[in-house]
Coordinates of C-alpha atoms and ligand atoms in Angstrom, one line a residue:
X244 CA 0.0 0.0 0.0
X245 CA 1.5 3.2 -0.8
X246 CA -0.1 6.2 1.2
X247 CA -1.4 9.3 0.3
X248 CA -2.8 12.5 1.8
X249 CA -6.4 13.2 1.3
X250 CA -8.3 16.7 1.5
X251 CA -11.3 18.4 -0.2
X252 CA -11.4 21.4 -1.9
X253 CA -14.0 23.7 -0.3
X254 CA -14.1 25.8 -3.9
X255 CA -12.6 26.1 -7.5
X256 CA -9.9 28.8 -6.3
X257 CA -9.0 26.7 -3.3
X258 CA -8.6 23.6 -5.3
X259 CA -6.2 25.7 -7.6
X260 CA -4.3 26.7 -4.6
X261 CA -3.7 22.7 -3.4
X262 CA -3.1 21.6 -7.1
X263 CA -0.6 24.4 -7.6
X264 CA 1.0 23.8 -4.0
X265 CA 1.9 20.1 -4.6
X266 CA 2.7 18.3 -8.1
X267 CA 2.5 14.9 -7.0
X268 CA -1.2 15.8 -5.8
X269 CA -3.9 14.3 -8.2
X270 CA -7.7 16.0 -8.0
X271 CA -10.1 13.0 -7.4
X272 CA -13.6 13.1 -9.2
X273 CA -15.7 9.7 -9.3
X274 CA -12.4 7.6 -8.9
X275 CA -13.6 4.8 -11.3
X276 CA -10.0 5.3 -13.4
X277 CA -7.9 7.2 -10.6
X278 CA -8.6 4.2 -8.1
X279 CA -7.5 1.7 -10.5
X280 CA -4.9 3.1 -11.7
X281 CA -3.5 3.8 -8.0
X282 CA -4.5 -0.3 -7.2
X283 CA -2.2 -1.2 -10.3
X284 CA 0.6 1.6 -8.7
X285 CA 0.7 2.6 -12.6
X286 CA 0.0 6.0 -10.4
X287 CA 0.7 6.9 -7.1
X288 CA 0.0 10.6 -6.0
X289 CA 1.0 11.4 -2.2
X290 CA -2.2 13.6 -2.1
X291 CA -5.5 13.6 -3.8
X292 CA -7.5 16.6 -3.4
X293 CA -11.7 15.8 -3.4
X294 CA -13.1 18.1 -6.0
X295 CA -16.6 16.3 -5.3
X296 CA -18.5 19.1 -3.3
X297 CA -17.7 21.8 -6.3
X298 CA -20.2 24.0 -7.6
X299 CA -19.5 22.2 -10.4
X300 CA -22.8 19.8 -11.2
X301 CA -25.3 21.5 -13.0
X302 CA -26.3 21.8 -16.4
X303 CA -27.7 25.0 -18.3
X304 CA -28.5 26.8 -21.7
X305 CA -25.6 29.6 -22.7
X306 CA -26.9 33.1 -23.9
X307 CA -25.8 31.9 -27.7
X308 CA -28.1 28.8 -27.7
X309 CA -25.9 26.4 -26.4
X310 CA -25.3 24.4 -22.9
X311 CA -22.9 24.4 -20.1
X312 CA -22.0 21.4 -18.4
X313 CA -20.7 21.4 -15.0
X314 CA -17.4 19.1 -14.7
X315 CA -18.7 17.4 -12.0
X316 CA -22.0 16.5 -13.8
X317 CA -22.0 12.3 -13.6
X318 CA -22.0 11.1 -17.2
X319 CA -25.2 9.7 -16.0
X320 CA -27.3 12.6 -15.4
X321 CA -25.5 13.9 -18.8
X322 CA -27.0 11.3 -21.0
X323 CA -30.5 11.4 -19.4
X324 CA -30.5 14.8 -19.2
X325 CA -33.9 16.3 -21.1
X326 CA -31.9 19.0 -23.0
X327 CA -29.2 16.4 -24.3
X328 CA -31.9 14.0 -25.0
X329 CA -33.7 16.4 -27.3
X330 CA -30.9 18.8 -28.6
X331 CA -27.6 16.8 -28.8
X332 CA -28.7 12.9 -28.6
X333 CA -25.3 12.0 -30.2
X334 CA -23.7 12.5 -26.6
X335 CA -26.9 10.7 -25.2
X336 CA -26.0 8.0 -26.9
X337 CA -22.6 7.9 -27.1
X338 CA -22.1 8.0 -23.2
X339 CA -25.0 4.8 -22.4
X340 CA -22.8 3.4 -25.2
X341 CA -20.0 3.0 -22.3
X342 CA -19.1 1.2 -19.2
X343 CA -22.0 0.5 -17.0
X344 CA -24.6 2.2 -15.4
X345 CA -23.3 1.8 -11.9
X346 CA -20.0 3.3 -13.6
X347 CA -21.5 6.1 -15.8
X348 CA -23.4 6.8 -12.4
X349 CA -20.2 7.8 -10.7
X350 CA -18.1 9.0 -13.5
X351 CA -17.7 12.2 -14.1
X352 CA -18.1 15.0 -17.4
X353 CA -14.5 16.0 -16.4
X354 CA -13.0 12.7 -15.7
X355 CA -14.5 11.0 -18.9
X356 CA -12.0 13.4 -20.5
X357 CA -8.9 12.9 -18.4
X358 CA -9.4 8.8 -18.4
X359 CA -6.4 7.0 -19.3
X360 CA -5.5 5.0 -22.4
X361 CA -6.3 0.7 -21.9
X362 CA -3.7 -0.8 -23.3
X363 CA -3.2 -3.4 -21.6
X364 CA 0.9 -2.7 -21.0
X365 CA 0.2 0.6 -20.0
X366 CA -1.6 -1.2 -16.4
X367 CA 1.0 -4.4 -16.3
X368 CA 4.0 -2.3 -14.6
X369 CA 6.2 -5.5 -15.4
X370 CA 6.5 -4.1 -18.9
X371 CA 8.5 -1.3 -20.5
X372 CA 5.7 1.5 -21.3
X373 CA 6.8 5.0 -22.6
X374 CA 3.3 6.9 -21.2
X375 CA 4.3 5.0 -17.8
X376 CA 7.5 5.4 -17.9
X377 CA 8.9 7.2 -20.5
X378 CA 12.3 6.2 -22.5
X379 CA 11.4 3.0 -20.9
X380 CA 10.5 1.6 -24.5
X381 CA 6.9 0.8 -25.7
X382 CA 5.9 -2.9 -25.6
X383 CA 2.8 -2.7 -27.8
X384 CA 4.5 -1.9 -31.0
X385 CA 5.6 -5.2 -31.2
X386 CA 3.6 -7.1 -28.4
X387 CA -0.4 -7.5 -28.4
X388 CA -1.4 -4.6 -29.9
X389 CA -5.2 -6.1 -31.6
X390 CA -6.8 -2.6 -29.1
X391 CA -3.9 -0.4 -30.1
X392 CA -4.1 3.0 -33.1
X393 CA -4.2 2.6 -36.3
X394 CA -4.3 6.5 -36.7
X395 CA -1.8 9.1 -35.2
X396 CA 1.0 6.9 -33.9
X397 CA 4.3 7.4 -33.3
X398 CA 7.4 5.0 -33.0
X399 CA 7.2 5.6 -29.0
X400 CA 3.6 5.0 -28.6
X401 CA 0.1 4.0 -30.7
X402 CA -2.4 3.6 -27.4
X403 CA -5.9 4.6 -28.0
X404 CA -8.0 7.0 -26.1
X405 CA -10.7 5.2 -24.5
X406 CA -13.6 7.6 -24.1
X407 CA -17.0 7.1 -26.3
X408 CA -18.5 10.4 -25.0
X409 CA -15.2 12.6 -26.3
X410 CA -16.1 11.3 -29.7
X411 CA -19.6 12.6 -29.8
X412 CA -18.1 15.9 -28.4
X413 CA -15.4 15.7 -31.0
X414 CA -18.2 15.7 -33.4
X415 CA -20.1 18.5 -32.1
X416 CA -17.1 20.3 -31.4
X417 CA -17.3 21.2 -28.1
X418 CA -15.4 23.5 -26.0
X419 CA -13.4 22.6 -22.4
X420 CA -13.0 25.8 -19.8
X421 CA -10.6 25.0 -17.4
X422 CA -9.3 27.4 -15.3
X423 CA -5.6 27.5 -13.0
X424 CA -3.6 29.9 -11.1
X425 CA -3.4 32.4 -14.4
X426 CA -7.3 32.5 -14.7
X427 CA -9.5 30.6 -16.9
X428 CA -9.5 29.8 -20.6
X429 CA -11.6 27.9 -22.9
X430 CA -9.8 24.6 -25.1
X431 CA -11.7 23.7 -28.4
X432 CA -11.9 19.9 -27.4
X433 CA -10.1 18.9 -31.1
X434 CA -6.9 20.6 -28.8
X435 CA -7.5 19.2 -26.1
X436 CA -5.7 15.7 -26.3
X437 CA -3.2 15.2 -27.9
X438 CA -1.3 12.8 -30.2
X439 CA 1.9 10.6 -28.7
X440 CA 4.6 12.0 -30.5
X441 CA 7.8 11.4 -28.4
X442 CA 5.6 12.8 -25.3
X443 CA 3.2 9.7 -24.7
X444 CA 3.4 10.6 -21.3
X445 CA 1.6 13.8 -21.8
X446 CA -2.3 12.9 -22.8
X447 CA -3.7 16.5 -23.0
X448 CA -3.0 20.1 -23.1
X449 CA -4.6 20.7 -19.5
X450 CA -1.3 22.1 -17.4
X451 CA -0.9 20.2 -14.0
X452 CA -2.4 23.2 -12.0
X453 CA -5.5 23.8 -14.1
X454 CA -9.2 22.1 -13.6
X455 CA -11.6 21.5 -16.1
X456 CA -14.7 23.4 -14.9
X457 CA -17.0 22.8 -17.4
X458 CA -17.7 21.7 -21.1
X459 CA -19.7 23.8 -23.6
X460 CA -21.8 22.5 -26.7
X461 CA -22.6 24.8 -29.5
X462 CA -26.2 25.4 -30.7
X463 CA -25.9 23.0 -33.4
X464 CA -26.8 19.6 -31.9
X465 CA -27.5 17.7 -35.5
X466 CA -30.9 15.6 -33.6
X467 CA -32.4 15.0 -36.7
X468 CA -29.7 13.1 -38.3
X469 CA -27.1 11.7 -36.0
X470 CA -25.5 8.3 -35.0
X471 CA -23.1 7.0 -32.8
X472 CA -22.5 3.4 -33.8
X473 CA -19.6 1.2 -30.8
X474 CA -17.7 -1.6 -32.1
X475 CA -17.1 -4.1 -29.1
X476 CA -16.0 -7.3 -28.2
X477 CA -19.0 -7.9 -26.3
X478 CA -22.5 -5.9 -26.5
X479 CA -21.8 -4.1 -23.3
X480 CA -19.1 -2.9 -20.6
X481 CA -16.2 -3.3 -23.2
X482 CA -14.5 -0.6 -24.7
X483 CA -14.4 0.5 -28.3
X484 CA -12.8 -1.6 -31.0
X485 CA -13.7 0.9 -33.3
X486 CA -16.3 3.9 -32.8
X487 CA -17.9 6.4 -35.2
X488 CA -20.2 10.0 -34.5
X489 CA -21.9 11.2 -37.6
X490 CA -24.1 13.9 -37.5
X491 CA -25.6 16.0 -40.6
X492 CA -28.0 18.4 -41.7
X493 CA -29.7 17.3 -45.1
X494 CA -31.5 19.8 -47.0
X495 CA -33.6 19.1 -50.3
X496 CA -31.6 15.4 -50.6
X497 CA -27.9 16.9 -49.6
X498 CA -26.0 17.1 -47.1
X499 CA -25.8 20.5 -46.2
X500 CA -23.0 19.6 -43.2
X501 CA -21.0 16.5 -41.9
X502 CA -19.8 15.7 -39.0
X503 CA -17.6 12.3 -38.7
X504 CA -15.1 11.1 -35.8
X505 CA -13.7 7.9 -34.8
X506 CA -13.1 6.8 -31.7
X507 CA -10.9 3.8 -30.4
X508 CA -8.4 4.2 -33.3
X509 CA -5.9 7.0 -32.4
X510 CA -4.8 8.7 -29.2
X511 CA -8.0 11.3 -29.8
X512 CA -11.1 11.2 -31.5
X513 CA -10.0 11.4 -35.0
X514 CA -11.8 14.0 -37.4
X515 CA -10.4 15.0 -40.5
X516 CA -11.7 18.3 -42.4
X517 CA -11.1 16.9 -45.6
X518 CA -13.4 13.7 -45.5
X519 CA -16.5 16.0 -44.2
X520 CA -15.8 18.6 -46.7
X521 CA -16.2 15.5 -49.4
X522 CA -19.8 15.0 -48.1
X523 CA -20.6 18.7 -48.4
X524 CA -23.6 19.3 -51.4
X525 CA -23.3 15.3 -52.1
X526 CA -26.6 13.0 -51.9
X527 CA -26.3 11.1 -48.9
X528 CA -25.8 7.7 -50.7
X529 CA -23.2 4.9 -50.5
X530 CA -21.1 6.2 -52.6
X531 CA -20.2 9.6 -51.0
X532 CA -19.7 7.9 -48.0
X533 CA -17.2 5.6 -49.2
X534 CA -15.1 8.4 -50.2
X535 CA -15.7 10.0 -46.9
X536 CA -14.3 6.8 -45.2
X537 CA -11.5 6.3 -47.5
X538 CA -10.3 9.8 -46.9
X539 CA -11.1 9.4 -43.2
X540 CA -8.6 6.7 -43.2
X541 CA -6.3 7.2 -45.7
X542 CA -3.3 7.0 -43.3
X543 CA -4.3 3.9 -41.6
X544 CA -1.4 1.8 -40.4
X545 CA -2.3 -1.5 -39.0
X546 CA 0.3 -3.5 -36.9
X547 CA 1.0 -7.1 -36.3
X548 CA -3.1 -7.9 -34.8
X549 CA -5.0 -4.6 -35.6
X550 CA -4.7 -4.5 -39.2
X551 CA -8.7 -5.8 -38.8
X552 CA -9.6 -2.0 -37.3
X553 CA -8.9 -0.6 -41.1
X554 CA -11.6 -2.1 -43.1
X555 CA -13.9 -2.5 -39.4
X556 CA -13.5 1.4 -39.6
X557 CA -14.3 1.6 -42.9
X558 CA -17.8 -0.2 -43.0
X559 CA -18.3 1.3 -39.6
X560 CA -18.0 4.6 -41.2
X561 CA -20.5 3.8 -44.3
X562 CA -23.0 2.3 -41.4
X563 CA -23.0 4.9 -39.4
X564 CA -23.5 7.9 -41.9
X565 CA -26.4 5.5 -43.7
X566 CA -28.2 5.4 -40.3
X567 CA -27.5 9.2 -39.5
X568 CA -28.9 9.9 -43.1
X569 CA -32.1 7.8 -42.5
X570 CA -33.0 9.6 -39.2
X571 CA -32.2 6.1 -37.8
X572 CA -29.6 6.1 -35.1
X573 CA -28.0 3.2 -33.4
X574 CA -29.9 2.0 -30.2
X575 CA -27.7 1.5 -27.3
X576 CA -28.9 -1.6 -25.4
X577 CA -29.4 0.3 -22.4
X578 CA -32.0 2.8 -23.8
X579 CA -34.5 -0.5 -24.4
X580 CA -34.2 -1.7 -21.2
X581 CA -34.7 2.0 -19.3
Ligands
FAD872 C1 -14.7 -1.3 -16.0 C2 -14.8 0.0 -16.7 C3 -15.3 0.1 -18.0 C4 -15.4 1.3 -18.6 N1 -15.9 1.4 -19.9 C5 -15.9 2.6 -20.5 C6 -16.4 2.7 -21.9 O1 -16.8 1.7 -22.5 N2 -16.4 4.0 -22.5 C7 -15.9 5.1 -21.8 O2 -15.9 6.1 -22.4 N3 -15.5 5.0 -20.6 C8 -15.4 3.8 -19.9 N4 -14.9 3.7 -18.6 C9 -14.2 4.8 -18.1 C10 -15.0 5.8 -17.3 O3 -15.9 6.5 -18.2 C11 -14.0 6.8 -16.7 O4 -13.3 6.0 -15.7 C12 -14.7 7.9 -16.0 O5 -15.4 8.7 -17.0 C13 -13.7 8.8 -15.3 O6 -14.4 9.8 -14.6 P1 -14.2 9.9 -13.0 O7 -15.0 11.1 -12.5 O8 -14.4 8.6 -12.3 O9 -12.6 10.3 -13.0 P2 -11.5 10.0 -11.9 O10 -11.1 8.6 -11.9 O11 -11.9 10.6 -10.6 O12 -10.3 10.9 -12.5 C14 -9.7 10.5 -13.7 C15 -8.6 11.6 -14.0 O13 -9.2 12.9 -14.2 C16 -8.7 13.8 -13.3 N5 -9.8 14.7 -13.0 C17 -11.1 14.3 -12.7 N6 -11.9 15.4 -12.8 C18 -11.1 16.5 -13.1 C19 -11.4 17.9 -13.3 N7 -12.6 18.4 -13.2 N8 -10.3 18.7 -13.6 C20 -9.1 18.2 -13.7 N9 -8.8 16.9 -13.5 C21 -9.8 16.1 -13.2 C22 -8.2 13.0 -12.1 O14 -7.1 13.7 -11.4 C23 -7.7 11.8 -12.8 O15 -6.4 12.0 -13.3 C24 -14.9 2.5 -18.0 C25 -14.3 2.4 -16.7 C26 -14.3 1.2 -16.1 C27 -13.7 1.1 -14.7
SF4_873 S1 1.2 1.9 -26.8 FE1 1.7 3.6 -25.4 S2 0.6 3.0 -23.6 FE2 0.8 1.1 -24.8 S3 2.8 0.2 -24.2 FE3 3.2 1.5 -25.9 S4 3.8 3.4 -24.9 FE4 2.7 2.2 -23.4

């Protein structure tokens, strides 16, 4: 048992001021990855700082149409929530898509963010791992790497980022306010992770000291034509083999707007300009999507067991836009059973 300090943050600015105070502190949300991750001593902060009794859990409309989501709003209460049923389903459904319930339950909007990549080296501190340890070596490239990137890699890392709800957000392209001892600022969520380059060690653009305080959506929540369609091992409490968020605006039989990211296949949700500027003014048939997908993936690199992810993606894509294009999205188990 290694031990650690404990203490709760009575307000934003004060849990600024312990961050800042102490590098080896961590803040703790729902604990459902910091816990494990502590069990498996892949981390092992002297102090964790309780960030649960926040201001942080509530959920509202922003003056420009849009909606603020506390940090500290649990993923479920997000997906259930009457405003992201109605306006942005995509998230709805892209958060029962994950975990569990008891899980989503206790999972936080924040921490759903800041979770940590699954490969399965990454939690077996028997093996080199460069986001572990870094210089240490990486021990997927070569080893069991079926989970691993196929997008985005590097030659010190190709884990995956394990979130289905950052996808949808991805897709919607939300913003991240975080705020730290210089005051608060606002990340467009394509910058908030990052890829591995030689820094696997470094998953986002957050600085140590900062918190995430909230997320916003824009206006545009795409209800009418949206799908969020999870490739899994099994049906549910697996994570993504392969993921894809479309969302679109058809208008007199063409796509107007696209959105398409992937999830499970790089170290962020993967979007690409390009292939959602290829749908633009198209009919939303077969063919257009194809092209979206092969341009999506055109710099796929499968290694020794994931090669399968390429074409997976692929038809994942074509599914997933057909369903968002018929105003028929992809029903998570869990919705049915509600
Ligand atoms: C068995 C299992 C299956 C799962 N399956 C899925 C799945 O299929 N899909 C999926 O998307 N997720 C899945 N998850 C992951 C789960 O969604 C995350 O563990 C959860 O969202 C993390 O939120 P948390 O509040 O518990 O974070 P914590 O564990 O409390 O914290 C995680 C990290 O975020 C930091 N942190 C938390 N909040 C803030 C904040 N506001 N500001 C700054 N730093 C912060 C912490 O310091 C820590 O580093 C699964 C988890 C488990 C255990
Ligand atoms: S892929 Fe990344 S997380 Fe996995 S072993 Fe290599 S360096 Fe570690």
């Amino acid at each position: 048992m290694i031990n650690f300090e404990y203490a709760r943050a009575s307000d934003v600015p004060d849990a600024i001021r312990q961050i800042a105070a102490d590098p080896t502190a961590k803040f703790i949300a729902g604990g459902t990855n910091l816990i494990d991750l502590m069990k498996y001593e892949v981390e092992s902060p002297t102090r964790l700082i309780d960030i649960t009794h926040l201001p942080l859990k509530t959920i509202g409309e922003t003056s420009n149409g849009g909606l603020h989501i506390g940090a500290l709003v649990p993923n479920s209460d997000l997906a259930y929530h009457p405003l992201i049923e109605k306006r942005y389903p995509l998230v709805s459904s892209a958060i029962l898509a994950g975990a569990s319930q008891q899980l989503r339950n206790m999972a936080s909007t924040g921490g759903n963010l800041l979770q940590r990549t699954r490969c399965f080296y990454f939690y077996d501190t028997a093996t080199p791992c460069n986001k572990r340890e870094p210089g240490s070596g990486c021990s997927a490239i070569n080893g069991i790497n079926r989970i691993n990137a196929i997008l985005g890699t590097s030659d010190a890392c190709i884990a995956t980022h394990p979130s289905d709800m950052c996808v949808a957000l991805a897709a919607l392209e939300a913003t991240v306010h975080v705020a730290g001892p210089a005051g608060e600022r606002a990340i467009p969520i394509a910058d908030f992770h990052r890829l591995p380059g030689d820094t696997p060690q470094i998953d986002t653009n957050l600085a140590p000291t900062e918190i995430i305080v909230a997320i916003e959506l824009p206006p545009k929540g795409f209800a009418a034509n949206y799908s969020y369609l999870k490739i899994r091992d099994r049906l549910s409490y697996a994570f993504a083999l392969v993921s894809v968020a479309a969302a679109m605006e058809i208008e007199g039989g063409r796509i107007k707007e696209a959105r398409l990211a992937l999830g499970g296949v790089a170290h962020k949700p993967w979007r690409k300009a390009e292939a959602e500027a290829a749908l633009r003014g198209e009919a939303p048939d077969r063919t257009a999507f194809a092209r979206a997908a092969d341009i999506l993936l055109r710099d796929a690199r499968g290694y020794a067991h994931n090669n399968f992810k390429i074409g997976l993606a692929h038809r994942a894509i074509e599914r997933t836009l057909t369903q968002a294009a018929n105003g028929t999205p992809q029903v998570q188990a869990i919705k049915k059973i509600r």
